[in-house]
Structure formats: C-alpha cells, structure tokens
Coordinates of C-alpha atoms and ligand atoms in Angstrom, one line a residue:
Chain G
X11 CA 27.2 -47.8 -11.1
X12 CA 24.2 -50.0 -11.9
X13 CA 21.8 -47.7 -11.5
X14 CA 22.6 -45.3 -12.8
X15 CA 21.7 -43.3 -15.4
X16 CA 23.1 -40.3 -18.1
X17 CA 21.7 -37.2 -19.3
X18 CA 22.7 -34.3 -21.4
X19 CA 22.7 -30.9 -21.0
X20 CA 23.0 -28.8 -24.4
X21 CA 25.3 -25.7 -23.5
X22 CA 25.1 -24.4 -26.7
X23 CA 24.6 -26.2 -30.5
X24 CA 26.9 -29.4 -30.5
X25 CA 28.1 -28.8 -26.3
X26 CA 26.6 -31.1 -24.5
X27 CA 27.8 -31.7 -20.9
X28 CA 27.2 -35.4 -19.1
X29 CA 25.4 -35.4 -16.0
X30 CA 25.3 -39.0 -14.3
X31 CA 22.5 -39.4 -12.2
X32 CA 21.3 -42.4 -9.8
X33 CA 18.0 -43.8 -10.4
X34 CA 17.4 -45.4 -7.2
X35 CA 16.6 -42.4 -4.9
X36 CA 13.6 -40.8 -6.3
X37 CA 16.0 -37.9 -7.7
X38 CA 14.0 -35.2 -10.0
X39 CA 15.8 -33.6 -13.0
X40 CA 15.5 -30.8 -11.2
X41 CA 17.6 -32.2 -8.7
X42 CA 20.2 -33.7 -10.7
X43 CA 20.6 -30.3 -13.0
X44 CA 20.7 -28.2 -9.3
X45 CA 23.4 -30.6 -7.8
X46 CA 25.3 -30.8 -10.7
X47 CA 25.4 -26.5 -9.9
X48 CA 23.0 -25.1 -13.0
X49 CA 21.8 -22.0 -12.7
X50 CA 18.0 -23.0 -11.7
X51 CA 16.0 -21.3 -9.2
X52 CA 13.4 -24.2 -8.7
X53 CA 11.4 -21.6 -6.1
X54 CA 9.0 -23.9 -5.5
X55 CA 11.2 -26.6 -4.2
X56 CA 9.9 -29.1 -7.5
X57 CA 5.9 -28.7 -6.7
X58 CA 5.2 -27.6 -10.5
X59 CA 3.9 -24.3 -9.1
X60 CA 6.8 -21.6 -10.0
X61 CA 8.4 -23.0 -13.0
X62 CA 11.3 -21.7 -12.7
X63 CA 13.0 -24.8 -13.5
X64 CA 11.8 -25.1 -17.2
X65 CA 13.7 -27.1 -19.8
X66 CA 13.5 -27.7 -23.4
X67 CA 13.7 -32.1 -24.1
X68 CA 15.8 -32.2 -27.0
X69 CA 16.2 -35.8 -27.5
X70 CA 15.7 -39.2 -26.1
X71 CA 13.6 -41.8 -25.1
X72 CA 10.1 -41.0 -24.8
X73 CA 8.9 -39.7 -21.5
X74 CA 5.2 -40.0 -19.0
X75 CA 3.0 -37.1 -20.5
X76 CA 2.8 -33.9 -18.1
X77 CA 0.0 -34.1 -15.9
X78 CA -2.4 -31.7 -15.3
X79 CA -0.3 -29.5 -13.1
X80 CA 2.7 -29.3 -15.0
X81 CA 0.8 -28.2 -17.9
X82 CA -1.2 -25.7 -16.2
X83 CA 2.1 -24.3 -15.3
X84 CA 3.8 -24.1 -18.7
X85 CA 0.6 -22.6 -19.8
X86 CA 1.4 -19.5 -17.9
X87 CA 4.7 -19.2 -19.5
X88 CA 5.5 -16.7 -22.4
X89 CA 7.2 -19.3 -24.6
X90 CA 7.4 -23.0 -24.9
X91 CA 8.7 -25.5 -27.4
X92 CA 7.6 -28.3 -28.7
X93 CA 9.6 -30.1 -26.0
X94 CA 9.4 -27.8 -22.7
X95 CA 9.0 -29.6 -19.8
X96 CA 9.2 -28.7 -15.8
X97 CA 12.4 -30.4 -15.1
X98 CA 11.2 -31.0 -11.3
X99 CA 8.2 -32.7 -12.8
X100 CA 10.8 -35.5 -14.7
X101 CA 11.8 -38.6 -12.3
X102 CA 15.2 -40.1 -13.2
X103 CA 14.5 -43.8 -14.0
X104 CA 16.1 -46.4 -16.4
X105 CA 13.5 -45.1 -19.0
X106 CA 15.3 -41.2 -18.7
X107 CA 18.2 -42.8 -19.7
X108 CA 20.0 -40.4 -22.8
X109 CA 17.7 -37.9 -22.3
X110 CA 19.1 -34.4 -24.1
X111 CA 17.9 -31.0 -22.6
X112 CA 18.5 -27.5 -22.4
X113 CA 17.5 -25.3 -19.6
X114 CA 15.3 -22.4 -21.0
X115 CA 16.1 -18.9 -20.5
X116 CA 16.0 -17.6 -16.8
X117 CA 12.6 -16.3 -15.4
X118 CA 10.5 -18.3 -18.6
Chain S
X6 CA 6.6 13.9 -7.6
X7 CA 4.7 13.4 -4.3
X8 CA 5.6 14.2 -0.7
X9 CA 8.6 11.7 0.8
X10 CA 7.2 9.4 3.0
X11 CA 8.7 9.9 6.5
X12 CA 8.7 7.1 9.1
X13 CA 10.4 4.8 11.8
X14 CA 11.4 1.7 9.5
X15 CA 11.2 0.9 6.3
X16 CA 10.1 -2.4 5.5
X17 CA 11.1 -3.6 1.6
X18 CA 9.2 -6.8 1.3
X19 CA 5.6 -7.7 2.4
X20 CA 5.6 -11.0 2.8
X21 CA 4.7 -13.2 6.1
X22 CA 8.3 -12.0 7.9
X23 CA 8.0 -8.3 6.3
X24 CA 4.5 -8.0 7.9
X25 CA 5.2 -9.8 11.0
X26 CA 8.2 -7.7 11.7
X27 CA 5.6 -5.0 11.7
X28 CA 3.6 -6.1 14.2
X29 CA 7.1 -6.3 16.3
X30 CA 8.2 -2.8 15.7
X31 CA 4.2 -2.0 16.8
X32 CA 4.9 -3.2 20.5
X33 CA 8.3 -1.1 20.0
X34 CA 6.5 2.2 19.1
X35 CA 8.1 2.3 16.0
X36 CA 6.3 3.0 12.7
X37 CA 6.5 1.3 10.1
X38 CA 5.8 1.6 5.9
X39 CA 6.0 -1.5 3.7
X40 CA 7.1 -1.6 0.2
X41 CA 6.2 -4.3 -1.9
X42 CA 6.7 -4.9 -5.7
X43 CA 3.9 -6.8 -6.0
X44 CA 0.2 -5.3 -5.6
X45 CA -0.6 -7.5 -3.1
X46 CA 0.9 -8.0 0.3
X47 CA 2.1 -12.6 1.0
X48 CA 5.3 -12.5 -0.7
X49 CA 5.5 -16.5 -1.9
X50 CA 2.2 -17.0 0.0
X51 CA 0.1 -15.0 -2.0
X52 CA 2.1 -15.2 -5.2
X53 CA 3.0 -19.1 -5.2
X54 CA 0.9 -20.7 -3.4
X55 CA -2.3 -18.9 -1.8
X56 CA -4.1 -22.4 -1.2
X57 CA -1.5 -24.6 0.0
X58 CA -1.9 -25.8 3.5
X59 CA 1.0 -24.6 5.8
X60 CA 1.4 -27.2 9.0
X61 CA 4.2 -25.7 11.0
X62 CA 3.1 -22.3 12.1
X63 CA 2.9 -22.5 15.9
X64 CA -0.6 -22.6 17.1
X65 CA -2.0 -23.7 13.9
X66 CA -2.2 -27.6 13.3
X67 CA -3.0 -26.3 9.5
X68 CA -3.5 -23.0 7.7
X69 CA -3.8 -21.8 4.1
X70 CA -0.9 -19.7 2.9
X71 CA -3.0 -17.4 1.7
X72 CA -5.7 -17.2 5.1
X73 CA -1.8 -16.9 7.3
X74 CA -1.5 -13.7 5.2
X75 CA -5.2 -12.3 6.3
X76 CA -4.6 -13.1 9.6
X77 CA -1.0 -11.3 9.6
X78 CA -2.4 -8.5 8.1
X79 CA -5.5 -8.5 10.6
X80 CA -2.6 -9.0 13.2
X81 CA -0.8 -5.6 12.3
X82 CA -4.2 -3.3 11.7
X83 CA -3.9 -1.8 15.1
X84 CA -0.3 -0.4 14.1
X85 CA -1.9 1.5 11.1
X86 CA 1.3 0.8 8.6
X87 CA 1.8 2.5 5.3
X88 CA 2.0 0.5 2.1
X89 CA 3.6 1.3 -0.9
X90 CA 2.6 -1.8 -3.3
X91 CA 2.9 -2.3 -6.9
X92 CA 6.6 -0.6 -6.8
X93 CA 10.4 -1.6 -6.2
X94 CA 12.4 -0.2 -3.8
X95 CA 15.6 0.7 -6.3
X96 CA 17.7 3.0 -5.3
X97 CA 18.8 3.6 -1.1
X98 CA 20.9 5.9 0.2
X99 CA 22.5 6.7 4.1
X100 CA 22.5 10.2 5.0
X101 CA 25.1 11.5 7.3
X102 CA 22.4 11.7 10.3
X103 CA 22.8 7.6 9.8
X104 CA 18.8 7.9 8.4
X105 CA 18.1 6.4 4.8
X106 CA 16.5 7.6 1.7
X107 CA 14.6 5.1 -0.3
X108 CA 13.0 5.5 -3.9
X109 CA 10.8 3.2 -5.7
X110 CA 10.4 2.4 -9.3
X111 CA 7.7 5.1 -9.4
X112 CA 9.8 7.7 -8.0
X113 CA 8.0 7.1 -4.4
X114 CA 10.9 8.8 -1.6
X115 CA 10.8 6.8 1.8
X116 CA 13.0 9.1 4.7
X117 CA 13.6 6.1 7.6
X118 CA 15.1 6.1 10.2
X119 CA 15.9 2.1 9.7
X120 CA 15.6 -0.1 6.7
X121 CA 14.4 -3.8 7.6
X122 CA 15.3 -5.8 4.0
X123 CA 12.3 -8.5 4.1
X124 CA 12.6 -9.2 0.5
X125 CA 12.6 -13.3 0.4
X126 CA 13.7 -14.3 -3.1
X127 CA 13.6 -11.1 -4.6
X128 CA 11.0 -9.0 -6.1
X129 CA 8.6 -11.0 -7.8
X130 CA 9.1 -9.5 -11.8
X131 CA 6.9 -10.2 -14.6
X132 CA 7.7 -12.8 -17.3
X133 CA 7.8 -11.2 -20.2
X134 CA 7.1 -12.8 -24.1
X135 CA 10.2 -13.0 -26.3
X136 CA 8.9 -9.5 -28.4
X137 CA 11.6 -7.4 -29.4
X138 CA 11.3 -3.8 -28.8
X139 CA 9.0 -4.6 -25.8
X140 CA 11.1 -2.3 -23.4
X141 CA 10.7 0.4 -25.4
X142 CA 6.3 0.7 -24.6
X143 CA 7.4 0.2 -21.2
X144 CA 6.7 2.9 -18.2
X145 CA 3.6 3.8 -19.4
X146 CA 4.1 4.2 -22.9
X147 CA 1.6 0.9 -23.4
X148 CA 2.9 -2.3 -22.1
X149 CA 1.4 -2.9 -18.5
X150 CA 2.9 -6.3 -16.7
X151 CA 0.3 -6.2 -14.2
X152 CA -3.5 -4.5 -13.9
X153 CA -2.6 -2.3 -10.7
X154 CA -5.9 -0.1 -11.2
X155 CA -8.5 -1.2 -14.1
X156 CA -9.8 2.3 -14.1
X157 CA -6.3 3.0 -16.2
X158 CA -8.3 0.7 -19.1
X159 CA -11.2 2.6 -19.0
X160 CA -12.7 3.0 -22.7
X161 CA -9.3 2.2 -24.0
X162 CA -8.7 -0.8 -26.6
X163 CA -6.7 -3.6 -25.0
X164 CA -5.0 -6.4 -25.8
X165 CA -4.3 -9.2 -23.5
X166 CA -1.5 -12.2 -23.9
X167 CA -1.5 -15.2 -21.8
X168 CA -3.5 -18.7 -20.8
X169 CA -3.1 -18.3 -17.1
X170 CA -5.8 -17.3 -14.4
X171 CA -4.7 -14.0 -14.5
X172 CA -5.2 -13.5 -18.0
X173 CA -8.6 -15.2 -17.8
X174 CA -9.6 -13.2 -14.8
X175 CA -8.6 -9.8 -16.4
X176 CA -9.9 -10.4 -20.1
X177 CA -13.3 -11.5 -18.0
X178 CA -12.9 -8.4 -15.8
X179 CA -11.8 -5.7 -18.4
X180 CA -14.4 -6.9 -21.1
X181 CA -16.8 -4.5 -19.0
X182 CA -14.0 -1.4 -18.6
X183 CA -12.4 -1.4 -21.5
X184 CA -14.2 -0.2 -25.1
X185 CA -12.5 -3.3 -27.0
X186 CA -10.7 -6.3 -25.5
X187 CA -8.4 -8.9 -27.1
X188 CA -7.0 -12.0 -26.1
X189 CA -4.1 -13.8 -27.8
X190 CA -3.3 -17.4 -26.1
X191 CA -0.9 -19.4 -27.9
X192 CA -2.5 -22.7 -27.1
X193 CA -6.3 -23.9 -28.3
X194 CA -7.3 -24.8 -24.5
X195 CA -7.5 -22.9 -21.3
X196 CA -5.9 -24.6 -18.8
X197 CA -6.9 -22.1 -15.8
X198 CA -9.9 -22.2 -13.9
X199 CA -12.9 -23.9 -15.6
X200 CA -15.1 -21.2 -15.0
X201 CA -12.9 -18.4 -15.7
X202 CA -11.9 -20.3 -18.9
X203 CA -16.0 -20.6 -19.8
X204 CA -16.8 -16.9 -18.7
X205 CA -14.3 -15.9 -21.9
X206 CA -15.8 -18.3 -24.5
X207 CA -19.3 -16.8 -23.5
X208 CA -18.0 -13.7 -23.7
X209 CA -16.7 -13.9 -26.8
X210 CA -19.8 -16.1 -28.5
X211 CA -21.5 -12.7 -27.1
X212 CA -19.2 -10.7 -29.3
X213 CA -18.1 -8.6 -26.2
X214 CA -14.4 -9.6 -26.5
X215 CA -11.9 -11.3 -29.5
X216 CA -10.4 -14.5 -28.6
X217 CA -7.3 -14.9 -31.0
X218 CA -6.2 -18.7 -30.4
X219 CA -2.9 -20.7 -31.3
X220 CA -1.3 -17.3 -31.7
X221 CA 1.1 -15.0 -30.2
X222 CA 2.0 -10.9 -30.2
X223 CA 5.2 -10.6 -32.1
X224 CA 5.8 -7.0 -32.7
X225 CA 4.8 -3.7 -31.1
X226 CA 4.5 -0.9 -33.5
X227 CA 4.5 3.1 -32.7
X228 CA 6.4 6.1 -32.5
X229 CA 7.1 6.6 -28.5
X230 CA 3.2 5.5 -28.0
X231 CA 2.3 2.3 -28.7
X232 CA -0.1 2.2 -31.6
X233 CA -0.5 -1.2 -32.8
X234 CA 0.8 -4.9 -32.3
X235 CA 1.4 -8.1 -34.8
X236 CA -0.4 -11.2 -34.2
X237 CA 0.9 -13.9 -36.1
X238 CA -0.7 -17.3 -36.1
X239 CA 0.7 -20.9 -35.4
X240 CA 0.2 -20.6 -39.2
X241 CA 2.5 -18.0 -39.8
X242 CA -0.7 -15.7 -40.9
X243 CA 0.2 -12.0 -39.5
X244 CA -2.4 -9.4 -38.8
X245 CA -1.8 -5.5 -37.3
X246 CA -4.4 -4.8 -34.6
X247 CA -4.9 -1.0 -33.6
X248 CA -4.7 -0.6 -29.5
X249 CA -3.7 1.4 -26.5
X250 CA -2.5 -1.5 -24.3
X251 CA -0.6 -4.2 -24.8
X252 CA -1.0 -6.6 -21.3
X253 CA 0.7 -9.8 -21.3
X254 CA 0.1 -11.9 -17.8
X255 CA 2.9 -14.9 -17.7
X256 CA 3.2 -14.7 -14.4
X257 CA 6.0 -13.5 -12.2
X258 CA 9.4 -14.8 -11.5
X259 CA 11.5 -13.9 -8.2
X260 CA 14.6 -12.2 -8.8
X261 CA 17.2 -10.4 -6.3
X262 CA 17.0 -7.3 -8.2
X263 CA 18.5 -4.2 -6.7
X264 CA 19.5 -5.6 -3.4
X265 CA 22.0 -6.9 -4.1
X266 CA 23.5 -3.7 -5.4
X267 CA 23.1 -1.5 -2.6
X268 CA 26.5 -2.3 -1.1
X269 CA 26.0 -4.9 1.3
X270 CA 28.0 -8.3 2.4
X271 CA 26.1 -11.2 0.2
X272 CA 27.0 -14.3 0.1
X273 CA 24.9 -16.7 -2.5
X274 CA 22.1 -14.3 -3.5
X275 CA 21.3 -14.1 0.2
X276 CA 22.7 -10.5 2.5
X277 CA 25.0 -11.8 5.5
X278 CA 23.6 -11.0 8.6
X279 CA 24.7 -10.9 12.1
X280 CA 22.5 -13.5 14.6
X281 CA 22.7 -11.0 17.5
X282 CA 19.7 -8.5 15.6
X283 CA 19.9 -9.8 12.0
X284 CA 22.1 -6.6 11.4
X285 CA 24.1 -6.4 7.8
X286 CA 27.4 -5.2 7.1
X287 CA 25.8 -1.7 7.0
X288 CA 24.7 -0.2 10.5
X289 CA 20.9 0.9 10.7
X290 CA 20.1 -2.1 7.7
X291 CA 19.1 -5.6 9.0
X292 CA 17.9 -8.3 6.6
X293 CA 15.0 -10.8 7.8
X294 CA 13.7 -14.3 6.2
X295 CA 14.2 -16.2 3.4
X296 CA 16.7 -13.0 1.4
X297 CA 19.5 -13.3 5.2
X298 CA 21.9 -16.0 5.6
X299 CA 24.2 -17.3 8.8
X300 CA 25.6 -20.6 9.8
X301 CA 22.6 -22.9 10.1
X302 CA 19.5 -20.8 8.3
X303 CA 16.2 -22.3 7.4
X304 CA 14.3 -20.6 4.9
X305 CA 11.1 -20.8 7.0
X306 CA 8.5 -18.8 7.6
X307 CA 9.2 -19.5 11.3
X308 CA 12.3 -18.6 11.8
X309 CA 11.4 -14.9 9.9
X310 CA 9.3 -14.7 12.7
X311 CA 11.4 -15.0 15.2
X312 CA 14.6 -13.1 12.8
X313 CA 11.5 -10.0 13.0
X314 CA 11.5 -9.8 16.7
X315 CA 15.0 -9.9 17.3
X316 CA 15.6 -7.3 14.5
X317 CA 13.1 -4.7 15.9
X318 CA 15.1 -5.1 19.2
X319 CA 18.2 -3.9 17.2
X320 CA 16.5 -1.2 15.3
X321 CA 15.1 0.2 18.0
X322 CA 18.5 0.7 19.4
X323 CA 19.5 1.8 16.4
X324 CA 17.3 4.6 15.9
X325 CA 17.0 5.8 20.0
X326 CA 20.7 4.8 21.1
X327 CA 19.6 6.1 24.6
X328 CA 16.7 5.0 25.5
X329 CA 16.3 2.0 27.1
X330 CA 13.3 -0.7 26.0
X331 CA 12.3 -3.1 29.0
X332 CA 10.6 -6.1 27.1
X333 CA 6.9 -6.3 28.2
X334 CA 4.5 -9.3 27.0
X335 CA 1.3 -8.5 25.3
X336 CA -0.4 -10.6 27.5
X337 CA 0.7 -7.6 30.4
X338 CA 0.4 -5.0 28.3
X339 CA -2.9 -5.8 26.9
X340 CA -4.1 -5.5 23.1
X341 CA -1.5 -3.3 21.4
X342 CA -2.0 -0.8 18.8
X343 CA 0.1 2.5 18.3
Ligands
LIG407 C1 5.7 -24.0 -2.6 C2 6.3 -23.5 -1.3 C3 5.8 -24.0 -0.1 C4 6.3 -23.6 1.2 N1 5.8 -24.1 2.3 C5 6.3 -23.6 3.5 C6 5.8 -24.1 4.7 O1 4.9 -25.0 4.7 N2 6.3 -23.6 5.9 C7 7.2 -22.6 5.9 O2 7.6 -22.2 7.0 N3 7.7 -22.1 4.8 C8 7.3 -22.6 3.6 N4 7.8 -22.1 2.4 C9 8.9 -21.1 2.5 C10 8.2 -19.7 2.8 O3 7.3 -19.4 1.8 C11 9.3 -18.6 2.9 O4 10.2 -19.0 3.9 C12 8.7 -17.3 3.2 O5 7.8 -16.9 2.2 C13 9.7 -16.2 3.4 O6 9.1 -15.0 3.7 P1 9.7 -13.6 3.4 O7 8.8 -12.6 4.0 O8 11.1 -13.6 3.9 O9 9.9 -13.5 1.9 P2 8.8 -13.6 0.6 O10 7.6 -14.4 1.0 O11 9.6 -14.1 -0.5 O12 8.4 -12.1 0.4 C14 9.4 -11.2 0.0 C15 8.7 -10.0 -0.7 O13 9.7 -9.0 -0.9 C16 9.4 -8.3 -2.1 N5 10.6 -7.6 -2.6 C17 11.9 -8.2 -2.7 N6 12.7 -7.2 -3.1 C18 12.0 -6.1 -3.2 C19 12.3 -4.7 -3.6 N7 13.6 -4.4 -4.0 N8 11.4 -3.8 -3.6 C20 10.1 -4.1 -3.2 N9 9.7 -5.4 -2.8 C21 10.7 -6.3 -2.8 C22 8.9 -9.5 -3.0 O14 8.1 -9.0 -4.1 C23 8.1 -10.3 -2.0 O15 6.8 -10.1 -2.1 C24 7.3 -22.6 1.2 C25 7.8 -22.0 0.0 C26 7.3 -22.4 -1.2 C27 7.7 -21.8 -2.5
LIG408 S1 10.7 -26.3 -9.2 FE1 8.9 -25.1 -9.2 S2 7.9 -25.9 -11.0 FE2 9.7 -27.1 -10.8

C-alpha cells in the first residue's frame, strides 16, 4: 500500500524479520512490534512511564530526539546503547521508513 | 522463623482491587492479610504512575492515582488488615481441611482459610544491571534491590547504582545513615527531580558522599560476603572500591512470577476465572483485577472493584458453607469496621 511503511526487527546477527506498518493511523512502534505478536509488555499502554517496551535502533534514517520523558525513563534503566529508544515513544511515518531494531532484553 | 500468620483470606496483591476487596470481606466479617512484593501498598498506582489523574472512578470527576490509593487505604482502616510488604508470595499449598498455606520470599507462613489472587501484572521485580555473579550477593549476602528499612545501612559503606529518583532520593537519604556512600550513574546528568538531583551535587561538593559519573559497577568481588565491586569508566579505567552494600535502583518491572505455577487454569499470562464469584479452576482460590480473565474483561480499576465484591460473596461461602449472608447496605448498617 501507499502508505505504508517497513521496519526490521533483528532476531539475532544477520535475521532480520519485515514488519509492514501503515503510516496513516497514528500507529507507535510499539504497536506495530505488539501486533505483529513480540514479546513486549508495554505496561504502560505507550505513556513512556514503564519502559517495558525498550529497543535498541540499529540502523536507518535518522529519527525526532527523545523528549524529556522518554529520556528520564531510559535513565532509570540498567543498560542502554547508543541507540536505545522507547519503542512506544517512535511514531511510524514516511521518515521511519527502514528503520532496523532489536527489542532489548525483557524487564531492561 | 516467625509465628504463621492465621486469618480469613489471604490477599496476594495490594493494589487498588487487592485493597478494595478488603474493604468487601470487612462488611463480610472476614479478615483479611495483604501480601505485597512491593514495600508499598498501589500496585501500578503507586509504582507507575502515583500523579497521574485517574477520571473514571465513580464519584470522582478526577483523582490522583496515588491520593485513590490513601483514600483506599483510609477506606479499609476500620477492618484493621495485616500486611506483609516487601515479600513475594512463592510457594501455596491446599490442605486437606480445603484451607491454604502460603510462604513468602522471606519465609513469612500465611494459614487462610481463602486465597483472593489480586496480583495485576505480576509482582513488580527489580531491574537488575547486566553484572555477572550478581545473584550470588543476593539474600542478604550484599546486593539490596530495594531500601526496605535504612536502619539495615546504618554505619555501613554503600554503594548506590542508578540515575532515577530513587537512586537520587536514597543516596540523598543514606548520606546521613550510612558511614560512606557512593553513587555510580552511567550518564553525566541527572534526569530525576531537579532538587533531588541538586541535593547530591551539594552533597558531594560537601564531601559527604562520592559521585562516580559516566560509569557503571561491573563486578562484585567476595567470598560468600560481598567485599568489594569494580567501577569501570565510560573510559574503560577500572577501580576496586571496598563496601558492604551494593544497591542498584533501575526500577521495577511487572512480571507473573510464581502464579502462574501454582496449578491453576491460565490462559495468556492472566488465571481463568469463573464470572459467578471470580472463582479459578481451584475451589477456595479466586482471582480479581487486572491478573483474571473471562469473555469480555477490562483491565480497569473499576471492574476489580466490582470483581472484589462479588468474590468476597464467594469466599465467604467458601469458608462458612452453612451459614447464610443476607446482603445489608452500609448505608443501613452504618460505618463498618470489624
Ligand atoms: C499508565 C497507566 C494508566 C492507567 N490508567 C487507568 C485509569 O485511568 N483508570 C483505570 O481504571 N485503570 C487505569 N489503569 C489500569 C489500572 O492501573 C489497573 O487496572 C489496576 O492497577 C489493576 O489493579 P490490580 O489491583 O488488579 O493490580 P495491580 O495494580 O497491578 O497490583 C497488583 C499487585 O500485586 C502484587 N503481586 C503480584 N504477584 C504477587 C506475588 N506473587 N506476591 C506478592 N505480591 C504480588 C504486585 O507487586 C502489585 O503490587 C492504568 C494503568 C497504567 C499502567
Ligand atoms: S509502553 Fe510504557 S514506556 Fe513504552
């Protein structure tokens, strides 16, 4: 379809499964990675205040900066990357388009 | 170990449905004791989001999450329940009178004659830093998830990880408890409350704690006891630091924990209940709120209200299968209490 858009999810090194997503309905990453059945809990229902939907941007085009909230979050987690991001706080748009993630360990 | 606790119901979760199901066995006659895993009672309230406003609790065109969980508690006082916080209900067991033994992580025994699983999303566990033989300084061997009583700290050396509130409030707190006080942040900025975050910078310009920055804990070091941790820098510079307790504070994380290995029907991380008196697959155990499921559940805090009253109705039968309960309203029976 026209609008939409594909992201990656990294399995393991060199797996990387296609998730289409639509960029018209205001979808979340978080929403997309839940539908498509990942194992997320996303407790807070994609508020930035559990983080239990943390992912690691691989690759891709550039994204927004977190705001505030979305960093205050992953400052309360044990470990980050470079790349870690609250997949709840990403919004599926043409500019997410080949975005490459991997979902972090569970609970970090 | 201590005395077993005895009593009516056993209620494993303290959040809003835990509490207010309380409050239902109250009117009932029924006693209750509430076990929590975390050392406060709220559940998500209190955990996730204490200053959220909540705007569909009947009665109230807008509450805090975190003022619902005073008032609930205010609600119950006339009951006088039991708490148990701070420790997870692990192991449960029917006897052959149809009563239940419960024991915590602490080796607390519960004798009830009911259980009443309240327990949302899980118990709410600590996050813990990727450090290898972390397990190994747990139960009281040096690594503490959570500060459950600061008198434990009392002249003791301490090291604290994290960039949170928490971590800010307790290295703020514990700088006056403990003889020596660390903390390790990996990041350059705190990011938690403004204040908190300048109380620790004065605090260490004072020289009354160590602020280690861009920097984590990466080993723990001892012989049963901990004894010393690793700090290694953003750098890669390592230094060993002498101390008694390690306390990272990452937060907590909800998981299903033990629940869901106590034999009962589940169905998606949730126990299957029956609609009649939110009864499981086991007789004598009922499952309220967000941790139930049955054609057409909403995980709200609403519907555990009404899943409360409805499953004190059924325990009460449970536990006196001959007496009969005529259904009085407070408003005719004036202010209860037990
Ligand atoms: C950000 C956010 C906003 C929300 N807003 C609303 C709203 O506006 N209105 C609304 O109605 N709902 C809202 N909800 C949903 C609401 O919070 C839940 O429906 C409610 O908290 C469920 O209450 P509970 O008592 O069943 O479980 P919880 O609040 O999850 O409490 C369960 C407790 O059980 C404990 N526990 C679990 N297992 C064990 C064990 N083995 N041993 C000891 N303790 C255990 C846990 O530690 C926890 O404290 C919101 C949720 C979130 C995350
Ligand atoms: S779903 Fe809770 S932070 Fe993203």
């Amino acid at each position: 379809m026209e609008n939409d858009i594909r992201v990656y999810v990294e399995e393991a090194p060199g797996q990387r499964t296609e998730l289409v997503g639509p960029t018209d309905m205001g979808l979340s990453l978080m929403e997309l990675l839940k539908a498509s059945g990942y194992d997320i809990m996303a407790t807070c229902g994609g508020m930035a205040l559990c983080a239990t939907c943390h992912v690691e941007v691989l690759a891709g085009p550039a994204l927004p900066e977190p705001e505030d909230a979305e960093l205050d979050m992953l400052e309360t987690l044990p470990v980050v990357h470079e790349g870690s991001r609250l997949s709840c706080q990403i919004r599926l748009t043409p500019r997410t388009d080949g975005l490459v993630v991997r979902l972090a360990a569970t609970g970090a | 170990m201590s005395t077993p606790i005895s009593t009516d119901i056993c209620i494993i979760g303290a959040g809003p449905v835990g509490l207010f199901a309380v409050f239902e066995a109250g009117l009932l006659k029924l006693r209750c004791h509430v076990v929590d895993a975390l050392p406060q009672p709220g559940g998500q309230l209190s955990e996730i989001y204490p200053k959220k406003p909540i705007y569909d609790i009947p009665g109230f065109p807008e509450v805090l999450a975190g003022d619902l969980v005073d008032n609930l508690m205010k609600q119950i006082e006339p009951f006088h329940p039991t708490f148990t916080l701070g420790e997870r209900v692990e192991r449960f067991e029917k006897l052959d009178d149809g009563s239940f033994q419960l024991f915590t992580t602490d080796g607390t025994e519960i004798h009830c004659k009911a259980v009443a699983i309240a327990g949302g999303l899980g118990s709410f566990e600590p996050r813990k830093p990727a450090v290898e033989n972390l397990e190994q300084f747990e139960g009281g061997r040096g690594v503490h998830y959570m500060v459950r009583d600061p008198e434990h700290f009392r002249d003791k050396k301490i090291v604290i990880a994290g960039g949170g509130d928490s971590a800010l409030d307790w290295t703020n707190f514990l700088a006056n408890v403990a003889s020596d006080v660390t903390l390790v942040h990996r990041g350059t900025t705190f990011r938690g409350a403004a204040d908190s975050a300048e109380k620790v910078q004065k605090l260490h310009e004072a020289g009354k704690i160590k602020l280690v920055l861009s920097s984590n804990v990466t080993h723990l070091h001892g012989n049963g006891e901990l004894k010393e941790v690793t700090i290694t820098g953003n750098d890669g510079k390592a230094e060993k630091v002498p101390l008694d307790c390690f306390i990272p504070l990452f937060g907590l994380t909800p998981k299903l924990g033990p629940i869901g290995e106590w034999g009962l029907e589940i169905e998606n991380d949730a126990v299957k209940v029956d609609t009649l008196d939110y009864s499981t697959s086991l007789p004598g155990v009922f499952a309220i709120g967000d941790i139930n499921t049955y054609p057409g559940k909403l995980k709200l805090i609403l519907c555990g209200f009404h899943e409360a009253a409805l499953m004190c109705q059924g325990a009460f039968k449970y536990i006196f299968p001959d007496k009969k309960y005529t259904l009085k309203y407070t408003t005719v029976n004036g202010a209860p209490s037990m």
